[in-house]
Short mmCIF file of C-alpha atoms in Angstrom, two decimals:
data_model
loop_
_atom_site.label_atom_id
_atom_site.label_comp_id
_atom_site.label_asym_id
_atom_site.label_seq_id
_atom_site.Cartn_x
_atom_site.Cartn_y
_atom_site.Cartn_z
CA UNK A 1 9.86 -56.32 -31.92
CA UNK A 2 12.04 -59.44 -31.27
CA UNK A 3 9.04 -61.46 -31.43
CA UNK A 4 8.48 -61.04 -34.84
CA UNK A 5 10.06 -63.38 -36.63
CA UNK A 6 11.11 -61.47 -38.83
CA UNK A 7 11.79 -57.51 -38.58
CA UNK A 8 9.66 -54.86 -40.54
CA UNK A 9 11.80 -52.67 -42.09
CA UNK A 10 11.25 -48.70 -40.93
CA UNK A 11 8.67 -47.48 -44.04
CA UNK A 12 6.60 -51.01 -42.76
CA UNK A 13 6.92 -50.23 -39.09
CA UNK A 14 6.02 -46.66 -39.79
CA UNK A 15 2.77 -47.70 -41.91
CA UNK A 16 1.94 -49.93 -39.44
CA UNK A 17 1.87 -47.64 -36.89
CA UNK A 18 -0.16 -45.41 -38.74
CA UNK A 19 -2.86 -47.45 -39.59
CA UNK A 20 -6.06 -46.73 -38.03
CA UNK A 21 -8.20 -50.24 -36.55
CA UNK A 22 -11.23 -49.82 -38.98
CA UNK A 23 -14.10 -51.48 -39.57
CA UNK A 24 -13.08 -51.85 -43.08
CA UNK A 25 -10.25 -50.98 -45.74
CA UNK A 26 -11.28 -47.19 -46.73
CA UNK A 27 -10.93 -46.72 -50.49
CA UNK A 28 -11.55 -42.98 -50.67
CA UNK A 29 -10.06 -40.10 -48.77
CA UNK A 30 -14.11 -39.67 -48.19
CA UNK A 31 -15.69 -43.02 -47.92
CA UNK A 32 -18.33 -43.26 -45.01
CA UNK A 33 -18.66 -46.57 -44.64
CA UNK A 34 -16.05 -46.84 -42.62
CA UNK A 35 -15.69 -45.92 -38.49
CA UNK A 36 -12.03 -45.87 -36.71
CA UNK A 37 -12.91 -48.37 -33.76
CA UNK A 38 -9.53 -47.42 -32.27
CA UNK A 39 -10.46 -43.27 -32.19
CA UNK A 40 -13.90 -44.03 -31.29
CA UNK A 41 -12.58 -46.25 -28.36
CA UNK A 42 -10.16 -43.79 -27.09
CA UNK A 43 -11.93 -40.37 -26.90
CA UNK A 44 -14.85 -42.03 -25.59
CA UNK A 45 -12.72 -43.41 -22.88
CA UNK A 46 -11.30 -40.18 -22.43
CA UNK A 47 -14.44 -38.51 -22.39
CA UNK A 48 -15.80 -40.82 -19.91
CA UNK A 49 -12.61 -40.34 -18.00
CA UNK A 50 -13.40 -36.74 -18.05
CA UNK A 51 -16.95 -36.59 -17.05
CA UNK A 52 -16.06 -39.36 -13.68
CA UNK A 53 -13.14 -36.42 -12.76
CA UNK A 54 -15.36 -33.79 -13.06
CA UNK A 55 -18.63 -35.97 -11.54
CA UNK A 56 -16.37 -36.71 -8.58
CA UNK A 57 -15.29 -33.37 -8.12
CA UNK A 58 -19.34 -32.10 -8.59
CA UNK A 59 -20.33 -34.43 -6.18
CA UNK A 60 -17.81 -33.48 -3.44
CA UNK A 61 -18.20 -29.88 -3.66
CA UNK A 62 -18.50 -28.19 -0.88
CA UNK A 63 -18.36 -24.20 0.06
CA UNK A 64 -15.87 -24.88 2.93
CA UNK A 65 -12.20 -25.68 2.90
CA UNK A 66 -11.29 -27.55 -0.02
CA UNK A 67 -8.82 -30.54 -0.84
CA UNK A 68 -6.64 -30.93 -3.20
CA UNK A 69 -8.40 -32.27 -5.47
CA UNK A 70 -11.29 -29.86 -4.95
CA UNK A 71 -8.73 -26.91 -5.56
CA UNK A 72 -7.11 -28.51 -8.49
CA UNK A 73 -11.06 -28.87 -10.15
CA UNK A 74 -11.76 -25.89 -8.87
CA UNK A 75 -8.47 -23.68 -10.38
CA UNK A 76 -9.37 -25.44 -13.64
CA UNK A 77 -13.14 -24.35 -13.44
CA UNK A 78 -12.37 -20.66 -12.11
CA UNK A 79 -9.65 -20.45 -15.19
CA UNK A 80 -12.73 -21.51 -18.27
CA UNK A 81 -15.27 -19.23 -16.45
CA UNK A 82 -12.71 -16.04 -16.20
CA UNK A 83 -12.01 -16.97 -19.73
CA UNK A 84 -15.26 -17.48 -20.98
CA UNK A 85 -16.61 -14.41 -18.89
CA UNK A 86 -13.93 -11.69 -20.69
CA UNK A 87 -14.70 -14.07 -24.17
CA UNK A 88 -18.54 -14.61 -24.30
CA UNK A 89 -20.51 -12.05 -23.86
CA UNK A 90 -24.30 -13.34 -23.42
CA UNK A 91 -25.53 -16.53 -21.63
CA UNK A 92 -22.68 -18.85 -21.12
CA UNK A 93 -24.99 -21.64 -19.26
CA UNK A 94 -23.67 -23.82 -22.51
CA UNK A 95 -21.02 -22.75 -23.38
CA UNK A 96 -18.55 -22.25 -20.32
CA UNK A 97 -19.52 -26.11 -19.59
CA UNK A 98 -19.00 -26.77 -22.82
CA UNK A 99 -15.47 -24.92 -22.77
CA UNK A 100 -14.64 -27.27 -19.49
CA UNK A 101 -15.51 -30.40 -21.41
CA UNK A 102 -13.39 -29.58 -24.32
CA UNK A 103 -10.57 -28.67 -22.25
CA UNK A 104 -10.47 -31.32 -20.15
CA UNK A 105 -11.24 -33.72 -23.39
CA UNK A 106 -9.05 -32.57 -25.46
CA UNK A 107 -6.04 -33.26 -22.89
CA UNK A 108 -6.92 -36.47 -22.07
CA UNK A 109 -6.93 -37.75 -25.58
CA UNK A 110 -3.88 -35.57 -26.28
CA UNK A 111 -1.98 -36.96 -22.96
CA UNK A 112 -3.01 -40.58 -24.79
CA UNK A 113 0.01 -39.87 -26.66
CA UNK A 114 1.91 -40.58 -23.16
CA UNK A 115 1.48 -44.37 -23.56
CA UNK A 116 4.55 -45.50 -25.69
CA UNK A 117 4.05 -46.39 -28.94
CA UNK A 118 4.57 -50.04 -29.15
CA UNK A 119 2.79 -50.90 -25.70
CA UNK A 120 0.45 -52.98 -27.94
CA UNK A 121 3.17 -55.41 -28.35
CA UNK A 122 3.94 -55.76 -24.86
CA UNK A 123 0.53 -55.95 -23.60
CA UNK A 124 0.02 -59.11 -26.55
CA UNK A 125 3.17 -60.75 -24.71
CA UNK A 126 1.52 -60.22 -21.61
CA UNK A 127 -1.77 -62.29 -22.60
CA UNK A 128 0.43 -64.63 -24.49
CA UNK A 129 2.16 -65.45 -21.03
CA UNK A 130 -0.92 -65.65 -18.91
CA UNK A 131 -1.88 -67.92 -21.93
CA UNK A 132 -5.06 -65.97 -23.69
CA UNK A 133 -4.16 -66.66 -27.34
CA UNK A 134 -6.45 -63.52 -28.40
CA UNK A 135 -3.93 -60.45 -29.32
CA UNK A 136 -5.16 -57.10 -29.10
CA UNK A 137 -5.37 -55.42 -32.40
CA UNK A 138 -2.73 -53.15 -33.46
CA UNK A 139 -4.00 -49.68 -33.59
CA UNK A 140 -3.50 -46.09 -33.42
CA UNK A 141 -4.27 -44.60 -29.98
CA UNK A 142 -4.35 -40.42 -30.18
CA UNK A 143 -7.61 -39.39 -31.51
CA UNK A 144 -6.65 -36.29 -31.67
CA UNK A 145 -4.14 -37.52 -34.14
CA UNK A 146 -6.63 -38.71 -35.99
CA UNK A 147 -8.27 -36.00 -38.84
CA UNK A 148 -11.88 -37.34 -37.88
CA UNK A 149 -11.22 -36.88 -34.26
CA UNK A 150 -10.62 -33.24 -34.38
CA UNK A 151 -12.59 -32.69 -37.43
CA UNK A 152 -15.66 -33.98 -35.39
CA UNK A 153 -15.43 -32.11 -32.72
CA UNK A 154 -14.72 -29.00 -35.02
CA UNK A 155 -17.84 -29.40 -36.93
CA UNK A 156 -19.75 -29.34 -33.46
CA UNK A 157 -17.96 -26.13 -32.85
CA UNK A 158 -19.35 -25.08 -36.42
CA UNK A 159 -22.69 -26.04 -35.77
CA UNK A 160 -22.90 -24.14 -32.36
CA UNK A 161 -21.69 -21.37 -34.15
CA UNK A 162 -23.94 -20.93 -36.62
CA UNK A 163 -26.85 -22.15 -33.54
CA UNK A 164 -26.07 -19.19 -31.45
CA UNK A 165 -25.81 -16.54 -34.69
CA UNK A 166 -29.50 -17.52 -35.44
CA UNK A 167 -30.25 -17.32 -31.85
CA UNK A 168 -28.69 -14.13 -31.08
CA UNK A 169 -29.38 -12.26 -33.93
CA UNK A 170 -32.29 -14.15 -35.65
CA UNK A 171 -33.13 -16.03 -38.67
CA UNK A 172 -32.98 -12.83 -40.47
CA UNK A 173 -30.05 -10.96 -38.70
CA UNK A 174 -27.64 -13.64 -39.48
CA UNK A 175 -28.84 -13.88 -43.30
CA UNK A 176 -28.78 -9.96 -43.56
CA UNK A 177 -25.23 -9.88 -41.84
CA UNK A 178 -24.23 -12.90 -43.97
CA UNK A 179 -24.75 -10.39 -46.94
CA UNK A 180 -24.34 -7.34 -45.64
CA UNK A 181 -20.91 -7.66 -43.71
CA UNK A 182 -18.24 -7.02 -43.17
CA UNK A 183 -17.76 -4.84 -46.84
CA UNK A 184 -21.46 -2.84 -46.68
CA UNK A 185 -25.11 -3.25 -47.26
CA UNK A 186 -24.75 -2.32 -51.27
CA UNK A 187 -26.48 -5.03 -53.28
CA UNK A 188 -23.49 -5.27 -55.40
CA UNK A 189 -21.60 -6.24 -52.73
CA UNK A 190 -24.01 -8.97 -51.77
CA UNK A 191 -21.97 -11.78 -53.70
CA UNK A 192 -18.26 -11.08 -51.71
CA UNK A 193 -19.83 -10.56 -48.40
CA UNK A 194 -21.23 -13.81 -48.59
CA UNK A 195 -18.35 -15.88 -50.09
CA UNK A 196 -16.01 -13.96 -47.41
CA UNK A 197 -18.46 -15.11 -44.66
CA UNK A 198 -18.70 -18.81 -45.98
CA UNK A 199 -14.68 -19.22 -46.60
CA UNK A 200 -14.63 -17.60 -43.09
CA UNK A 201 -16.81 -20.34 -41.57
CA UNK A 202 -15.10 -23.02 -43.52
CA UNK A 203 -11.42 -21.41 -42.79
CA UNK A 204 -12.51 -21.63 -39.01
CA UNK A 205 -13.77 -24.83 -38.99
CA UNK A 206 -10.79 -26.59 -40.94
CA UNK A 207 -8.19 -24.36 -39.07
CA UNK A 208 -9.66 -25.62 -36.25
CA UNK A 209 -9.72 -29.77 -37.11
CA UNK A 210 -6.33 -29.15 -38.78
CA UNK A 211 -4.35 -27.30 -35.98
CA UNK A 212 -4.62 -29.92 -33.59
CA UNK A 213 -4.50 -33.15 -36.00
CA UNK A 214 -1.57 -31.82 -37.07
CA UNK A 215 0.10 -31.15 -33.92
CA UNK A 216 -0.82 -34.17 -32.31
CA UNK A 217 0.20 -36.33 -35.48
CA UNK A 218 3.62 -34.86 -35.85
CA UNK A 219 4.08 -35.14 -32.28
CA UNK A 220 2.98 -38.96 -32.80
CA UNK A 221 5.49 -39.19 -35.82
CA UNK A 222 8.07 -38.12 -33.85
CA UNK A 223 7.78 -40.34 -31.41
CA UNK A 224 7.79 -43.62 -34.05
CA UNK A 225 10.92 -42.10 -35.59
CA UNK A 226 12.54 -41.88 -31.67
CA UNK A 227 11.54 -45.92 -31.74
CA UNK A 228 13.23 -46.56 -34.65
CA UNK A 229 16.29 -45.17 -33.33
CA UNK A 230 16.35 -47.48 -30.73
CA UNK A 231 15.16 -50.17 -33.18
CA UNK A 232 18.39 -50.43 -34.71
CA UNK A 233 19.59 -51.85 -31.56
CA UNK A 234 23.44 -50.19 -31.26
CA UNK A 235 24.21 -48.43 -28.47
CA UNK A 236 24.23 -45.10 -30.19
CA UNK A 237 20.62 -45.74 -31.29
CA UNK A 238 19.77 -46.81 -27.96
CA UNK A 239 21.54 -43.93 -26.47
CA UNK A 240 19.24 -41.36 -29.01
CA UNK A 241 16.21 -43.18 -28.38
CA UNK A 242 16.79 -42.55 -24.33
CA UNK A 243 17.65 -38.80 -24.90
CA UNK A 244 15.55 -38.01 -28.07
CA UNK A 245 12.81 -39.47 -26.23
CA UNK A 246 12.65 -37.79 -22.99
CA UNK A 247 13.60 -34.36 -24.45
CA UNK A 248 10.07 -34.85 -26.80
CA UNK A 249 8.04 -36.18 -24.25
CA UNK A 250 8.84 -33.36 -21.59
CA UNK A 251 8.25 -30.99 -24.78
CA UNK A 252 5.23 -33.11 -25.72
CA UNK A 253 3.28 -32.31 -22.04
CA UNK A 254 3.68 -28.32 -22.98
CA UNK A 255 2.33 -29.58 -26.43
CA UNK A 256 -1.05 -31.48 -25.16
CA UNK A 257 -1.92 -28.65 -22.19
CA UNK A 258 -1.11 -25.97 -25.27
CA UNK A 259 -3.15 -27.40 -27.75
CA UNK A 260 -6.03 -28.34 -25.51
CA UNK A 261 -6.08 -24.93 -24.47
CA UNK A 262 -6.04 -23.52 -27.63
CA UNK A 263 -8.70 -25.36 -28.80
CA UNK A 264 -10.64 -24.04 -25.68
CA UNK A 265 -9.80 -20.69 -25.83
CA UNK A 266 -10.66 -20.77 -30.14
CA UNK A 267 -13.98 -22.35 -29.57
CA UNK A 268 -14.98 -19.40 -26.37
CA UNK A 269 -13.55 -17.11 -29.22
CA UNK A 270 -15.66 -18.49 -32.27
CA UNK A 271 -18.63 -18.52 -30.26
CA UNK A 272 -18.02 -15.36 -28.49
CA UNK A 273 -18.12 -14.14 -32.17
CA UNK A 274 -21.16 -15.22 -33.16
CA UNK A 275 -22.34 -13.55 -29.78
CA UNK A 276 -21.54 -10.24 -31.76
CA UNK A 277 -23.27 -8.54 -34.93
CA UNK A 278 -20.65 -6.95 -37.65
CA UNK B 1 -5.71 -38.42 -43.39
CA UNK B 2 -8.67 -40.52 -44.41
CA UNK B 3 -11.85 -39.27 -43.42
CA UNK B 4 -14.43 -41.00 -42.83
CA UNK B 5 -18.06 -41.85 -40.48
CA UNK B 6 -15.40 -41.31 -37.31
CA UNK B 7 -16.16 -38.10 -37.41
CA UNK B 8 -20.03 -37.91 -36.99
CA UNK B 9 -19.54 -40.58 -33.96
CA UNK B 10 -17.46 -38.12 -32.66
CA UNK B 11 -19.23 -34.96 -33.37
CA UNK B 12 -22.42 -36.63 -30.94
CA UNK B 13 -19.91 -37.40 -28.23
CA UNK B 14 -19.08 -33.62 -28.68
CA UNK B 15 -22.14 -33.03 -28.10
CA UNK B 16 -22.75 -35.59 -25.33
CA UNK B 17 -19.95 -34.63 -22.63
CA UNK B 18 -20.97 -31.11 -23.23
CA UNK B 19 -24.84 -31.47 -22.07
CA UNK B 20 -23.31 -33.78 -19.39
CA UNK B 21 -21.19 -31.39 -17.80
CA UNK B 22 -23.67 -28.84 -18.22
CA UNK B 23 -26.15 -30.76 -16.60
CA UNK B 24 -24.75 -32.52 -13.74
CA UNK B 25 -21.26 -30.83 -13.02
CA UNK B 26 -21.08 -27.22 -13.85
CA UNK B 27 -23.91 -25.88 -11.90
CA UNK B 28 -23.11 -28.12 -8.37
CA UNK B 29 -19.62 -26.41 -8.98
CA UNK B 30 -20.56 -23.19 -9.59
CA UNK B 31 -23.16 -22.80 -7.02
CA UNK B 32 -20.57 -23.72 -4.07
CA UNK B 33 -18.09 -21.29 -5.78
CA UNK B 34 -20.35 -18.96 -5.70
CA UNK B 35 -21.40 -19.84 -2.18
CA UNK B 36 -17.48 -20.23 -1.27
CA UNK B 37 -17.00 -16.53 -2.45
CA UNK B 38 -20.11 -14.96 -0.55
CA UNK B 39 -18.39 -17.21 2.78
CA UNK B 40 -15.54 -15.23 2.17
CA UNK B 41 -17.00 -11.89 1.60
CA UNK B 42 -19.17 -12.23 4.78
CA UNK B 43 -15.58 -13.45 6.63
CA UNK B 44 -14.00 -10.46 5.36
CA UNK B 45 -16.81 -7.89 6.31
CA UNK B 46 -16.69 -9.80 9.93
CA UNK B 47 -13.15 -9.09 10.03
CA UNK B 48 -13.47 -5.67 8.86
CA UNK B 49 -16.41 -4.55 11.70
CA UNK B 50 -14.35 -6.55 14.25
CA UNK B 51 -11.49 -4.52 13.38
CA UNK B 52 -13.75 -1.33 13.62
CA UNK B 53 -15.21 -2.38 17.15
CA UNK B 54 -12.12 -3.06 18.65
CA UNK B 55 -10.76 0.27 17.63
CA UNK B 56 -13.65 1.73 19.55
CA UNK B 57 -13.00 0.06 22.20
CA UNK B 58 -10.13 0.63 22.57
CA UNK B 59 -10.92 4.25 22.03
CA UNK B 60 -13.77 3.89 24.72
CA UNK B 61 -10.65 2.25 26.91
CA UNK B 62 -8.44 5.45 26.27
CA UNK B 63 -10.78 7.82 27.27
CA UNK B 64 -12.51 5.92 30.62
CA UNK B 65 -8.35 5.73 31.43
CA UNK B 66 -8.30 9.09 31.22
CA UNK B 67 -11.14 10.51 33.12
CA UNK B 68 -10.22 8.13 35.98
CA UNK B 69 -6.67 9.73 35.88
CA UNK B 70 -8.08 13.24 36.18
CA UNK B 71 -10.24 11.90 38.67
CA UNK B 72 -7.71 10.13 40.54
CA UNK B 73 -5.47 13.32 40.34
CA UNK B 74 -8.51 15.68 41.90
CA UNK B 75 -8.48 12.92 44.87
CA UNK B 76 -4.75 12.81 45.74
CA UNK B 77 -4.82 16.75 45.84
CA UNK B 78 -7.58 16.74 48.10
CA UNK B 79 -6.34 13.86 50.56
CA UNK B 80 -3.10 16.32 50.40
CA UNK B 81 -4.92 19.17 51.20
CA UNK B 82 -6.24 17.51 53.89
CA UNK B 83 -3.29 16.09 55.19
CA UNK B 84 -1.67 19.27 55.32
CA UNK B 85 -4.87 20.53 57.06
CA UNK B 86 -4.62 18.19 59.82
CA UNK B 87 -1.14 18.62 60.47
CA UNK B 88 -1.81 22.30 60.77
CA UNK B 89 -4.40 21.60 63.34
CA UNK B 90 -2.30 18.48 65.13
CA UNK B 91 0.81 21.58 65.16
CA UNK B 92 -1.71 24.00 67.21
CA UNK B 93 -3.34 21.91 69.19
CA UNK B 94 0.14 20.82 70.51
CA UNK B 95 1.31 24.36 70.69
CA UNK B 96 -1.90 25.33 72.66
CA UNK B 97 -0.86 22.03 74.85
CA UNK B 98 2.52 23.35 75.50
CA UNK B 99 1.14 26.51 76.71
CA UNK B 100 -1.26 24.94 78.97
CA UNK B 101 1.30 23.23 80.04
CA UNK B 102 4.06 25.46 80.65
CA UNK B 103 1.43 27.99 82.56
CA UNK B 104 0.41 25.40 85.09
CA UNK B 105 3.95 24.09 85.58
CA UNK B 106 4.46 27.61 86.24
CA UNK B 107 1.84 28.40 88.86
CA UNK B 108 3.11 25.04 90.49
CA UNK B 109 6.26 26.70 90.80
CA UNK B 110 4.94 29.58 92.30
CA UNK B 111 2.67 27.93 94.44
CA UNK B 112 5.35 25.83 95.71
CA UNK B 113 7.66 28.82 96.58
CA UNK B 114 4.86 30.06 98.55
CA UNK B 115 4.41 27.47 100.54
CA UNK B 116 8.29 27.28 101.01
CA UNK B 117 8.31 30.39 101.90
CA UNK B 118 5.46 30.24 104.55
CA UNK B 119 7.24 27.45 106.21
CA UNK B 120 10.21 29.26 106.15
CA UNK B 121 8.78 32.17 107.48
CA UNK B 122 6.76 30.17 110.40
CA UNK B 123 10.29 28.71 110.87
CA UNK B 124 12.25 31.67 111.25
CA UNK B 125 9.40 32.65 113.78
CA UNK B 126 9.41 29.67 115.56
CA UNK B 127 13.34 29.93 115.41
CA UNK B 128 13.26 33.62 117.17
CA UNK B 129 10.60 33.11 119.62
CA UNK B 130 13.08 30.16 120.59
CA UNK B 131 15.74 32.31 120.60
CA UNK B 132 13.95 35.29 122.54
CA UNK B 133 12.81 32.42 124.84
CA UNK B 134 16.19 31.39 125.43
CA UNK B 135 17.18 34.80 126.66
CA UNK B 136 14.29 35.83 128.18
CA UNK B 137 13.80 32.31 130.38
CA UNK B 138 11.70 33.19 132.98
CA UNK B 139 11.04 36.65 132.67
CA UNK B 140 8.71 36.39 129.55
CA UNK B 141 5.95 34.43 130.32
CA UNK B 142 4.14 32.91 127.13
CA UNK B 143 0.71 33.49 128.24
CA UNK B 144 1.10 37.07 128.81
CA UNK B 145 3.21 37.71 125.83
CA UNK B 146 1.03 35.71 123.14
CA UNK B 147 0.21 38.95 121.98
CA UNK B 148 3.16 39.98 121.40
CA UNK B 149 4.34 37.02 119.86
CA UNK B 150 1.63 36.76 117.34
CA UNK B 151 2.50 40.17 116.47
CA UNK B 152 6.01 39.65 115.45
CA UNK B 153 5.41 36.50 113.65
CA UNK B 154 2.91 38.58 111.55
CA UNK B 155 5.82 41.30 111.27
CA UNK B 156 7.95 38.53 109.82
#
């Protein structure tokens, strides 16, 4: 910050921070013309991350005595398949990969929340001293903290959801339990049993988006409002900023192994749903 | 809160990592667990029959121990039966020695006497013919009393 010349004040520093790299200004809460560079950038990264973990461990399998890494791969891939064993009942060929990937997604781009949250500007002073004049542009780096992140991956939850209904129970199984559950088969009833189902699918899907945007954002807040106490540049704000910020970011790594495992375990559960009839 | 196109880009990488792990790493990884856990099942029935063999064994070691005790015992009785057998016979055959033994030192003895005796006898003979001779000088002639002679050395 002592580069600038001159200081933002907090609400400035804290809008800054919070402002996504687009690929233009979005006027709407909906407007979709626009794409977050900055999430797109970091959850594919993490997502490639993921699949080069789990490649390397695939490719180095082997039935005899394993490493360390092996066992560490292997603990994690034993843990989704118990899971998805007890919570799926029905051909998990999809979905207990699928449960792996999200798992091992979801942390990544949660543990993204590790890097501090002005690195930007030290990594711009960095190729200002080697003497490349192009800055990085400031941007948000969670994209789990970012609604479209979650919501995205959410909707694909949704959408495999309503894939394995039909393909479990049929076209016309999951339209005759989409009317006839969970109150009764009384064509009176019709109406409620539907709008129950759809505010159930709905209440699912944004539950699911919402739960871990909002975790991951407050946990992101958070850590601005720790900078700012150490912005103020006394030694008590320094002081704070030291203790405030090592007490959240130990809390924060029970936070992004939580929340990526309850986004997991809610999709096996969601799924293992639609894997039973009413 | 904005949302926006973000979240269809990310709904295909969703989509994406999932077929990809599917595809290329979950089945590698569960087909050497799976392989992993039927290595270890084998191990463990390995274990479990060479646990059971060398019981038997050592059940088979038991009893060959013990018939070769019983047998061993039946032998040392015999050998002691013998033993004491041959002692029995070694004590006769030396008290059947001794006998022998003592009954021809005995007739020695006797036979010995005899003789003694004889010469004794001859002697005392010899002696008293000498003495008769000495008192009879002259007038007993040897050739006419040979008779007589003979006869008293028989008497004697």
């Amino acid at each position: 910050m002592a580069a600038g010349a001159e200081a933002p004040t907090s609400s400035e520093y804290i809008v800054e921070h919070l402002t996504h790299f687009s690929s233009m200004k979005q006027g709407f809460i909906i407007d979709m013309h626009v794409v977050n560079w900055d999430t797109m950038f970091w959850s594919v990264l993490c997502g490639v991350i993921t699949i080069a973990i789990l490649l390397k461990a695939a490719r180095k399998a082997t039935s005899g005595v394993p490493g360390r890494f092996q066992a560490a791969i292997e603990m994690l891939v034993e843990m989704v398949e118990s899971q998805s064993k007890s919570i799926v009942h029905g051909d998990r060929s999809f979905i207990a990969p699928l449960a792996l990937t999200v798992f091992m997604w979801v942390f990544f781009m949660n543990a993204v929340d590790f890097i501090p949250v002005d690195w930007i500007h030290g990594v711009n002073e960095l190729l200002e001293l080697v003497g490349l004049h192009s800055h990085l542009p400031h941007h948000r780096a969670v994209p789990t903290a970012d609604l479209n992140g979650t919501l995205g991956m959410a909707i694909g939850v949704l959408i495999l959801m309503l894939y394995y209904n039909i393909k479990i129970k049929g076209v016309g199984g999951f339209v005759h339990e989409l009317f006839c559950a969970p109150f009764g088969a009384h064509p009176a009833l019709w109406i409620f049993n539907f709008a129950l189902n759809l505010i159930e699918f709905v209440a699912k899907t944004v539950s699911l988006a919402m739960r871990l945007f909002g975790n991951m954002y407050a946990g992101e807040l958070v850590f601005l409002l720790i900078a700012l106490l150490g912005a103020t540049a006394t030694w008590w704000g320094i002081g704070m900023h030291v203790v405030a910020g090592t007490v959240w970011a130990i809390f924060h790594i029970l936070i992004v192994v939580l929340q990526a495992f309850i986004f997991m375990m809610l999709t096996l559960v969601y799924l293992g749903q639609a894997h039973e009839g009413h | 809160m904005n949302i926006n196109a973000t979240f269809i880009a990310q709904l295909i990488v969703f989509f994406v990592l999932a077929w990809f792990t599917m595809t290329f790493v979950w089945p590698p990884l569960m087909k050497m667990l799976d392989e992993r856990a039927k290595k270890i099942a084998d191990g463990l029935a390995a274990a479990e029959k060479g646990k059971l063999e060398l019981a038997e064994a050592h059940k088979a070691a038991a009893a060959e121990l013990a018939q070769s005790r019983t047998a061993n015992q039946g032998r040392m009785a015999e050998a002691e039966k013998q033993a004491a057998a041959l002692i029995e016979q070694a004590k006769k055959d030396a008290e059947a020695e001794k006998a022998r033994i003592l009954a021809q030192a005995k007739a020695e003895a006797e036979q010995e006497g005899q003789r003694a005796r004889d010469s004794l006898r001859n002697a005392v003979a010899e002696l008293a013919v000498k003495g008769a001779e000495q008192i009879l000088k002259r007038e007993v002639n040897a050739g006419n009393h040979a008779e007589l002679l003979n006869q008293l050395r028989a008497q004697l």
